[in-house]
Amino acid sequence: MVAPIDARVCPDPSTDIDVSGPILKITVGPPSSQKTFYIHETLCTTRSQFFHLALRGTWKESLSKSINLPEDSPEIFALYVHLLYTNSIPIKTEAPEDVTEIQTYVDTQYETLASLYILAEKLQDTTTKDILTDTILSLSREKQHDGTRYYPGEKVINIIYEGTVKECGARRMVRDFYAEYAGEEWFPEQVEGLPKEFLWDLVRVLVRRKGKGGSGVGSTAICDAGRYHEKVGEEE
């Protein structure tokens, strides 16, 4: 017997979306892999300052209701659209029990989330950036089938540092992971693989923590997720 599906939920202003008004045409990616998305304008402009500014006044995008993003990934943008409409990111699959597959399973999720964060940075969507730091933090707290927690690696750090130009929640988070958990094996033999800016930031965090004697520093395993939200202020 199939049980009935109850679609009722309590009203939640944080997940309400406005799907009234005009539809935007957003073309994403280079010509060889280009995809076109049609999204409600109000939904985009409410979340993204980039879209808000592009569609105001007499800019050609405002008149045509069409925006081109040739340098961005259609696959990552599709996840962004899914997040706008559903407040979720469909990237979680069944965790592998084979220990040789766990690292790839986790790395793939971290890399996708980092790439999505960079897109949100470009689109100036603070809400999405906060959702993504929360999600990365949640993934870091999950124990996999081998009983181990896994953290973002070299590729993720490069994605984040190359895609951001200033202090942000994602930068704070990855350097906190390294300051708290990194062993010698975390670092590549050729340290040039890591951004110099990241290494300098990490040294500053370690010196600051040493000065505090290790006290007053909240572990990423239990800290409030708001620690990595935008406009948090100074690092902890």
XYZ file of N, CA and C in Angstrom:
708
model
N 0.845 -1.196 0.000
C 0.000 0.000 0.000
C 0.880 1.246 0.000
N 0.547 2.192 -0.858
C 1.294 3.444 -0.927
C 0.660 4.461 0.006
N 1.455 4.997 0.915
C 0.939 5.988 1.859
C 0.711 7.315 1.148
N -0.300 8.073 1.582
C -0.536 9.387 0.969
C 0.600 10.350 1.287
N 0.883 11.223 0.361
C 1.906 12.248 0.564
C 1.231 13.526 1.027
N 1.616 13.989 2.183
C 1.051 15.228 2.734
C 1.956 16.390 2.339
N 1.492 17.245 1.463
C 2.311 18.347 0.948
C 2.229 19.606 1.796
N 1.468 19.553 2.879
C 1.325 20.749 3.708
C 2.608 21.047 4.479
N 2.943 22.328 4.574
C 4.054 22.774 5.408
C 3.643 24.062 6.106
N 4.330 24.376 7.165
C 4.066 25.641 7.844
C 4.666 26.782 7.024
N 3.988 27.904 6.943
C 4.549 29.051 6.209
C 5.902 29.450 6.781
N 6.851 29.720 5.903
C 8.196 30.109 6.321
C 8.676 31.243 5.421
N 8.709 32.470 5.949
C 9.131 33.621 5.131
C 10.511 33.450 4.511
N 11.381 32.677 5.159
C 12.748 32.529 4.647
C 12.806 31.694 3.373
N 11.759 30.916 3.106
C 11.756 30.084 1.901
C 10.692 30.512 0.900
N 9.951 31.570 1.208
C 8.952 32.067 0.263
C 9.639 32.656 -0.964
N 9.088 32.412 -2.137
C 9.633 32.997 -3.358
C 8.530 33.692 -4.132
N 8.899 34.744 -4.826
C 7.958 35.520 -5.630
C 8.137 35.128 -7.093
N 7.142 34.452 -7.659
C 7.233 34.014 -9.052
C 6.271 34.802 -9.939
N 5.988 36.020 -9.511
C 5.183 36.906 -10.346
C 6.116 37.768 -11.199
N 5.573 38.450 -12.161
C 6.361 39.390 -12.945
C 7.056 38.773 -14.142
N 7.931 39.566 -14.793
C 8.584 39.159 -16.046
C 9.538 37.978 -15.868
N 9.833 37.340 -16.992
C 10.782 36.230 -17.038
C 12.077 36.705 -17.697
N 13.203 36.345 -17.097
C 14.510 36.677 -17.666
C 15.029 35.527 -18.521
N 15.739 35.880 -19.570
C 16.462 34.902 -20.377
C 17.941 35.047 -20.038
N 18.524 34.004 -19.465
C 19.929 34.053 -19.070
C 20.687 32.967 -19.826
N 21.617 33.387 -20.657
C 22.407 32.465 -21.470
C 23.768 32.277 -20.815
N 24.104 31.027 -20.533
C 25.297 30.738 -19.735
C 26.254 29.814 -20.487
N 27.537 30.150 -20.416
C 28.577 29.295 -20.966
C 29.065 29.730 -22.335
N 30.204 29.164 -22.758
C 30.748 29.460 -24.092
C 29.870 28.820 -25.167
N 30.025 29.241 -26.425
C 29.174 28.725 -27.508
C 29.123 27.201 -27.601
N 30.226 26.534 -27.303
C 30.281 25.075 -27.454
C 29.422 24.325 -26.446
N 29.136 24.953 -25.298
C 28.359 24.267 -24.253
C 27.278 25.172 -23.661
N 26.843 26.123 -24.435
C 25.910 27.147 -23.960
C 24.536 26.566 -23.624
N 23.951 27.082 -22.548
C 22.582 26.716 -22.182
C 21.813 27.984 -21.825
N 20.512 27.939 -22.063
C 19.664 29.091 -21.779
C 18.698 28.751 -20.651
N 18.593 29.661 -19.700
C 17.710 29.488 -18.548
C 16.668 30.603 -18.552
N 15.458 30.257 -18.140
C 14.384 31.244 -18.026
C 13.955 31.295 -16.564
N 14.148 32.453 -15.951
C 13.964 32.591 -14.508
C 13.122 33.828 -14.216
N 12.322 33.757 -13.171
C 11.518 34.914 -12.781
C 12.425 36.067 -12.338
N 12.185 37.220 -12.907
C 13.035 38.381 -12.643
C 13.072 38.747 -11.163
N 11.910 38.759 -10.531
C 11.859 39.163 -9.124
C 12.708 38.253 -8.254
N 12.700 36.964 -8.563
C 13.484 36.007 -7.788
C 14.975 36.305 -7.909
N 15.419 36.620 -9.120
C 16.836 36.932 -9.349
C 17.250 38.242 -8.692
N 16.474 39.280 -8.921
C 16.879 40.611 -8.467
C 16.758 40.780 -6.961
N 15.906 39.975 -6.330
C 15.788 40.035 -4.878
C 17.029 39.463 -4.206
N 17.601 38.414 -4.800
C 18.750 37.748 -4.205
C 20.086 38.292 -4.694
N 20.142 38.690 -5.960
C 21.423 39.036 -6.581
C 21.526 40.521 -6.900
N 22.519 41.164 -6.313
C 22.766 42.573 -6.611
C 23.242 42.745 -8.051
N 23.931 41.747 -8.580
C 24.390 41.775 -9.971
C 23.200 41.886 -10.921
N 22.216 41.028 -10.745
C 21.034 41.078 -11.604
C 20.219 42.344 -11.348
N 20.157 42.751 -10.101
C 19.405 43.961 -9.754
C 19.959 45.175 -10.495
N 21.280 45.312 -10.499
C 21.904 46.460 -11.162
C 21.821 46.352 -12.683
N 21.950 45.130 -13.202
C 21.916 44.941 -14.656
C 20.549 45.242 -15.247
N 19.501 45.115 -14.424
C 18.143 45.240 -14.948
C 17.461 46.543 -14.549
N 18.231 47.473 -14.054
C 17.640 48.757 -13.684
C 17.952 49.797 -14.760
N 17.173 50.838 -14.802
C 17.426 51.940 -15.724
C 17.241 51.553 -17.177
N 18.117 52.086 -18.028
C 17.981 51.889 -19.472
C 19.080 51.012 -20.060
N 19.740 50.215 -19.231
C 20.718 49.269 -19.754
C 20.024 48.348 -20.756
N 20.768 47.885 -21.757
C 20.170 47.030 -22.787
C 19.581 45.757 -22.182
N 20.206 45.240 -21.103
C 19.683 44.044 -20.450
C 18.314 44.303 -19.837
N 18.129 45.529 -19.324
C 16.846 45.888 -18.731
C 15.744 45.915 -19.774
N 16.078 46.358 -20.968
C 15.081 46.468 -22.034
C 14.794 45.113 -22.687
N 15.822 44.298 -22.846
C 15.646 43.010 -23.534
C 15.282 41.869 -22.592
N 15.476 42.082 -21.292
C 15.274 41.030 -20.291
C 16.136 39.807 -20.630
N 17.334 40.088 -21.112
C 18.245 39.021 -21.521
C 19.654 39.335 -21.029
N 20.294 38.346 -20.405
C 21.640 38.528 -19.857
C 22.520 37.369 -20.309
N 23.747 37.676 -20.689
C 24.710 36.656 -21.105
C 25.802 36.495 -20.054
N 26.106 35.249 -19.717
C 27.189 34.925 -18.789
C 28.105 33.904 -19.476
N 28.886 34.330 -20.464
C 29.663 33.396 -21.294
C 30.806 32.703 -20.572
N 31.255 33.249 -19.453
C 32.414 32.683 -18.769
C 32.033 31.701 -17.668
N 30.744 31.517 -17.449
C 30.310 30.674 -16.336
C 29.877 29.286 -16.797
N 29.842 28.355 -15.852
C 29.494 26.969 -16.142
C 27.978 26.774 -16.129
N 27.397 26.246 -17.204
C 25.956 25.974 -17.207
C 25.547 24.991 -16.111
N 26.409 24.015 -15.823
C 26.084 23.026 -14.796
C 26.010 23.671 -13.417
N 26.950 24.551 -13.116
C 26.937 25.237 -11.825
C 25.774 26.223 -11.763
N 25.504 26.904 -12.869
C 24.386 27.849 -12.876
C 23.058 27.113 -12.698
N 22.940 25.917 -13.248
C 21.718 25.127 -13.069
C 21.487 24.818 -11.590
N 22.564 24.538 -10.866
C 22.440 24.310 -9.426
C 22.018 25.586 -8.713
N 22.526 26.719 -9.180
C 22.140 28.008 -8.590
C 20.648 28.251 -8.775
N 20.143 27.982 -9.967
C 18.713 28.166 -10.237
C 17.885 27.230 -9.358
N 18.333 25.987 -9.237
C 17.633 25.023 -8.384
C 17.575 25.528 -6.947
N 18.675 26.096 -6.480
C 18.722 26.632 -5.123
C 17.772 27.813 -4.956
N 17.703 28.684 -5.965
C 16.795 29.829 -5.896
C 15.347 29.387 -5.722
N 14.958 28.365 -6.454
C 13.558 27.941 -6.459
C 13.199 26.971 -5.338
N 14.153 26.160 -4.894
C 13.821 25.093 -3.938
C 14.562 25.180 -2.613
N 15.530 26.091 -2.525
C 16.344 26.214 -1.317
C 17.120 24.925 -1.017
N 17.490 24.203 -2.073
C 18.250 22.965 -1.903
C 19.231 22.803 -3.065
N 20.235 21.937 -2.862
C 21.269 21.699 -3.873
C 21.346 20.190 -4.119
N 20.920 19.706 -5.277
C 20.840 18.256 -5.522
C 22.173 17.627 -5.921
N 23.084 17.513 -4.961
C 24.395 16.925 -5.270
C 24.737 15.754 -4.357
N 23.873 15.460 -3.403
C 24.188 14.418 -2.430
C 23.743 13.061 -2.956
N 24.661 12.127 -3.016
C 24.359 10.765 -3.429
C 24.661 9.824 -2.270
N 24.342 8.555 -2.450
C 24.594 7.588 -1.386
C 26.093 7.472 -1.133
N 26.472 7.605 0.121
C 27.891 7.568 0.473
C 28.469 6.182 0.212
N 29.643 6.107 -0.404
C 30.253 4.801 -0.697
C 30.776 4.128 0.566
N 30.659 2.811 0.603
C 31.223 2.051 1.714
C 32.669 1.658 1.430
N 33.014 1.602 0.162
C 34.391 1.294 -0.233
C 35.285 2.477 0.140
N 36.225 2.244 1.037
C 37.054 3.339 1.543
C 37.885 3.994 0.443
N 38.148 3.263 -0.638
C 38.948 3.840 -1.721
C 38.158 4.858 -2.537
N 36.842 4.901 -2.351
C 35.995 5.807 -3.119
C 35.542 7.027 -2.316
N 35.792 7.012 -1.017
C 35.260 8.067 -0.150
C 35.863 9.431 -0.470
N 37.181 9.478 -0.658
C 37.837 10.766 -0.899
C 37.264 11.449 -2.136
N 37.090 10.694 -3.212
C 36.531 11.264 -4.443
C 35.097 11.720 -4.231
N 34.324 10.921 -3.500
C 32.925 11.252 -3.195
C 32.827 12.596 -2.475
N 33.670 12.791 -1.473
C 33.631 14.030 -0.693
C 34.219 15.194 -1.490
N 35.337 14.963 -2.153
C 35.985 16.028 -2.933
C 35.051 16.591 -3.996
N 34.307 15.719 -4.658
C 33.388 16.170 -5.709
C 32.352 17.132 -5.151
N 31.832 16.833 -3.970
C 30.849 17.726 -3.355
C 31.482 19.055 -2.950
N 32.643 18.987 -2.317
C 33.322 20.222 -1.910
C 33.627 21.112 -3.117
N 34.108 20.513 -4.191
C 34.472 21.297 -5.378
C 33.251 21.941 -6.019
N 32.139 21.214 -6.039
C 30.902 21.775 -6.587
C 30.401 22.922 -5.724
N 30.412 22.738 -4.418
C 29.951 23.788 -3.506
C 30.844 25.020 -3.590
N 32.148 24.808 -3.712
C 33.070 25.941 -3.840
C 32.827 26.695 -5.141
N 32.600 25.971 -6.223
C 32.330 26.617 -7.515
C 31.024 27.392 -7.473
N 30.044 26.850 -6.790
C 28.765 27.544 -6.640
C 28.929 28.802 -5.788
N 29.793 28.721 -4.780
C 30.084 29.893 -3.950
C 30.702 31.006 -4.792
N 31.615 30.635 -5.692
C 32.263 31.632 -6.549
C 31.253 32.283 -7.483
N 30.306 31.505 -7.984
C 29.246 32.086 -8.813
C 28.419 33.067 -7.995
N 28.071 32.689 -6.767
C 27.301 33.581 -5.900
C 28.082 34.845 -5.571
N 29.401 34.712 -5.453
C 30.257 35.884 -5.234
C 30.160 36.829 -6.431
N 30.235 36.272 -7.631
C 30.141 37.086 -8.845
C 28.776 37.756 -8.953
N 27.732 37.018 -8.600
C 26.374 37.545 -8.705
C 25.993 38.411 -7.510
N 26.900 38.523 -6.552
C 26.673 39.335 -5.354
C 25.397 38.895 -4.629
N 25.337 37.591 -4.391
C 24.194 36.977 -3.719
C 24.643 36.501 -2.342
N 24.478 37.350 -1.353
C 24.942 37.058 0.000
C 24.195 35.891 0.625
N 22.890 35.809 0.388
C 22.099 34.721 0.962
C 22.618 33.365 0.504
N 22.890 33.243 -0.784
C 23.404 31.977 -1.306
C 24.788 31.673 -0.746
N 25.630 32.673 -0.608
C 26.956 32.448 -0.036
C 26.845 31.905 1.386
N 25.920 32.443 2.158
C 25.734 31.961 3.528
C 25.209 30.525 3.548
N 24.286 30.211 2.640
C 23.777 28.841 2.540
C 24.922 27.879 2.220
N 25.818 28.305 1.357
C 26.915 27.433 0.935
C 27.956 27.223 2.022
N 28.279 28.256 2.789
C 29.215 28.025 3.899
C 28.580 27.104 4.938
N 27.275 27.248 5.157
C 26.576 26.329 6.061
C 26.684 24.890 5.555
N 26.509 24.720 4.247
C 26.518 23.381 3.655
C 27.909 22.767 3.699
N 28.929 23.562 3.408
C 30.306 23.065 3.498
C 30.627 22.671 4.934
N 30.196 23.479 5.886
C 30.428 23.177 7.297
C 29.726 21.876 7.683
N 28.495 21.687 7.203
C 27.753 20.455 7.495
C 28.474 19.237 6.936
N 28.977 19.345 5.700
C 29.708 18.236 5.088
C 30.966 17.908 5.883
N 31.634 18.926 6.395
C 32.867 18.699 7.158
C 32.601 17.978 8.477
N 31.374 18.055 8.970
C 31.025 17.422 10.245
C 30.500 16.000 10.079
N 30.285 15.576 8.841
C 29.775 14.230 8.581
C 30.897 13.199 8.684
N 30.654 12.150 9.448
C 31.595 11.031 9.462
C 31.220 10.080 8.333
N 32.200 9.724 7.517
C 31.957 8.796 6.425
C 32.013 7.355 6.948
N 31.831 6.393 6.056
C 31.741 4.995 6.481
C 33.016 4.481 7.140
N 34.130 5.159 6.906
C 35.371 4.739 7.564
C 35.552 5.414 8.917
N 34.516 6.154 9.363
C 34.568 6.815 10.665
C 35.357 8.106 10.683
N 35.730 8.594 9.510
C 36.578 9.781 9.398
C 35.807 10.960 8.827
N 36.160 12.153 9.287
C 35.647 13.379 8.680
C 36.658 13.859 7.635
N 36.145 14.362 6.537
C 37.003 14.838 5.449
C 36.823 16.343 5.268
N 37.917 17.009 4.888
C 37.903 18.468 4.765
C 38.343 18.895 3.363
N 38.029 20.135 2.986
C 38.401 20.611 1.646
C 39.907 20.535 1.410
N 40.277 20.138 0.201
C 41.685 20.000 -0.142
C 42.209 21.127 -1.010
N 43.356 20.865 -1.609
C 44.079 21.879 -2.380
C 43.237 22.482 -3.501
N 42.513 21.641 -4.235
C 41.734 22.146 -5.366
C 40.649 23.111 -4.912
N 39.988 22.789 -3.811
C 38.926 23.658 -3.287
C 39.500 24.993 -2.832
N 40.643 24.950 -2.166
C 41.280 26.187 -1.712
C 41.620 27.079 -2.901
N 42.120 26.475 -3.970
C 42.432 27.260 -5.168
C 41.177 27.849 -5.801
N 40.101 27.076 -5.848
C 38.839 27.585 -6.396
C 38.388 28.809 -5.611
N 38.434 28.710 -4.293
C 37.945 29.793 -3.439
C 38.838 31.027 -3.533
N 40.153 30.831 -3.450
C 41.050 31.992 -3.459
C 41.159 32.636 -4.836
N 41.049 31.849 -5.893
C 41.097 32.431 -7.232
C 39.791 33.145 -7.584
N 38.699 32.731 -6.953
C 37.399 33.304 -7.284
C 36.933 34.412 -6.373
N 37.714 34.711 -5.335
C 37.370 35.804 -4.422
C 38.554 36.759 -4.342
N 38.268 38.015 -4.114
C 39.347 39.009 -4.111
C 39.527 39.665 -2.747
N 38.749 39.230 -1.786
C 38.852 39.845 -0.471
C 38.395 38.853 0.592
N 38.461 39.289 1.816
C 38.030 38.489 2.953
C 36.575 38.062 2.788
N 36.301 36.777 3.013
C 34.931 36.281 2.907
C 34.788 35.037 3.776
N 33.550 34.579 3.935
C 33.283 33.433 4.790
C 33.989 32.167 4.346
N 34.039 31.921 3.045
C 34.677 30.697 2.545
C 36.174 30.700 2.822
N 36.818 31.845 2.662
C 38.254 31.928 2.975
C 38.491 31.677 4.463
N 37.681 32.293 5.302
C 37.841 32.091 6.746
C 37.688 30.619 7.103
N 36.721 29.975 6.456
C 36.429 28.585 6.794
C 37.573 27.647 6.425
N 38.086 27.741 5.188
C 39.124 26.781 4.787
C 40.406 26.984 5.580
N 40.734 28.211 5.929
C 41.963 28.385 6.709
C 41.748 27.949 8.160
N 40.516 28.035 8.663
C 40.234 27.497 9.996
C 40.345 25.976 9.993
N 39.860 25.332 8.931
C 40.011 23.879 8.824
C 41.484 23.493 8.909
N 42.325 24.195 8.168
C 43.752 23.881 8.145
C 44.409 24.199 9.489
N 44.052 25.319 10.076
C 44.647 25.702 11.356
C 44.295 24.698 12.450
N 43.120 24.109 12.342
C 42.638 23.222 13.397
C 43.014 21.759 13.183
N 42.980 21.301 11.947
C 43.095 19.863 11.706
C 44.292 19.420 10.868
N 44.946 20.324 10.169
C 45.948 19.913 9.177
C 47.147 19.211 9.800
N 47.560 18.129 9.122
C 48.809 17.465 9.434
C 49.761 17.681 8.272
N 50.961 17.180 8.409
C 51.965 17.376 7.355
C 51.485 16.828 6.014
N 50.702 15.739 6.084
C 50.245 15.094 4.848
C 49.228 15.934 4.082
N 48.690 16.972 4.709
C 47.726 17.844 4.024
C 48.405 18.732 2.988
N 49.688 18.937 3.145
C 50.386 19.877 2.266
C 51.105 19.132 1.148
N 50.960 19.606 -0.094
C 51.640 18.956 -1.217
C 53.149 19.118 -1.096
N 53.890 18.205 -1.756
C 55.352 18.295 -1.717
C 55.822 19.625 -2.295
N 55.142 20.060 -3.336
C 55.448 21.365 -3.916
C 54.411 22.362 -3.399
N 54.785 23.147 -2.414
C 53.829 24.037 -1.764
C 53.274 25.087 -2.722
N 53.910 25.209 -3.894
C 53.414 26.163 -4.883
C 51.997 25.821 -5.338
N 51.544 24.607 -5.029
C 50.193 24.212 -5.403
C 49.119 24.949 -4.638
N 49.488 25.554 -3.518
C 48.531 26.316 -2.713
C 48.737 27.808 -2.936
N 47.661 28.584 -2.930
C 47.793 30.032 -3.133
C 48.652 30.670 -2.043
N 49.560 31.544 -2.432
C 50.413 32.215 -1.453
C 49.585 33.019 -0.460
N 48.509 33.604 -0.948
C 47.654 34.401 -0.063
C 47.032 33.521 1.018
N 46.664 32.290 0.654
C 46.115 31.352 1.633
C 47.159 31.008 2.686
N 48.386 30.713 2.248
C 49.443 30.350 3.189
C 49.740 31.494 4.153
N 49.741 32.711 3.637
C 49.972 33.871 4.486
C 48.828 34.041 5.481
N 47.599 33.875 5.015
C 46.436 33.962 5.904
C 46.501 32.891 6.986
N 46.921 31.681 6.602
C 47.008 30.582 7.556
C 48.038 30.872 8.639
N 49.181 31.410 8.249
C 50.208 31.773 9.230
C 49.658 32.790 10.221
N 48.949 33.779 9.739
C 48.373 34.805 10.615
C 47.402 34.187 11.617
N 46.568 33.247 11.147
C 45.610 32.595 12.040
C 46.340 31.781 13.101
N 47.369 31.037 12.700
C 48.119 30.215 13.649
C 48.824 31.066 14.694
N 49.403 32.183 14.270
C 50.073 33.081 15.212
C 49.060 33.674 16.184
N 47.908 34.056 15.662
C 46.865 34.632 16.508
C 46.391 33.614 17.546
N 46.228 32.371 17.104
C 45.769 31.331 18.026
C 46.832 31.015 19.076
N 48.084 31.024 18.656
C 49.165 30.784 19.608
C 49.179 31.871 20.667
N 48.923 33.102 20.245
C 48.890 34.219 21.184
C 47.783 34.095 22.203
N 46.701 33.400 21.812
C 45.581 33.191 22.731
C 45.763 31.928 23.562
N 46.868 31.224 23.319
C 47.101 29.983 24.044
C 46.108 28.901 23.683
N 45.482 29.052 22.502
C 44.507 28.056 22.072
C 43.135 28.266 22.654
N 42.991 29.261 23.537
C 41.694 29.492 24.169
C 40.890 30.490 23.364
N 39.598 30.406 23.522
C 38.721 31.367 22.873
C 38.522 31.113 21.395
N 39.003 29.971 20.904
C 38.856 29.647 19.492
C 37.837 28.534 19.355
N 36.704 28.820 18.732
C 35.649 27.831 18.594
C 35.978 26.818 17.521
N 35.856 25.534 17.844
C 36.127 24.484 16.877
C 35.107 24.520 15.753
N 35.571 24.261 14.529
C 34.644 24.210 13.398
C 33.664 23.052 13.542
N 33.991 22.088 14.417
C 33.108 20.940 14.614
C 31.859 21.302 15.403
N 31.914 22.404 16.146
C 30.770 22.758 16.995
C 30.382 24.230 16.915
N 31.128 25.035 16.188
C 30.874 26.478 16.185
C 29.545 26.815 15.527
N 29.043 27.997 15.828
C 27.835 28.506 15.186
C 28.122 28.747 13.708
N 27.206 28.310 12.849
C 27.410 28.468 11.404
C 27.508 29.928 10.993
N 26.911 30.810 11.789
C 26.954 32.231 11.479
C 28.349 32.819 11.493
N 29.276 32.088 12.039
C 30.675 32.528 12.077
C 31.223 32.784 10.671
N 30.687 32.084 9.677
C 31.194 32.215 8.312
C 30.221 32.922 7.376
N 29.217 33.554 7.962
C 28.288 34.323 7.140
C 28.895 35.671 6.785
N 28.351 36.298 5.762
C 28.826 37.612 5.353
C 28.542 38.647 6.436
N 29.405 39.654 6.495
C 29.270 40.764 7.426
C 29.315 40.301 8.876
N 30.077 39.244 9.113
C 30.235 38.758 10.474
C 31.140 39.679 11.270
N 32.093 40.263 10.589
C 33.052 41.112 11.293
C 34.402 40.448 11.321
N 35.119 40.636 12.384
C 36.468 40.103 12.456
C 36.448 38.601 12.638
N 37.556 37.980 12.275
C 37.703 36.537 12.463
C 37.728 36.226 13.944
N 37.333 34.982 14.226
C 37.419 34.556 15.612
C 38.797 33.999 15.887
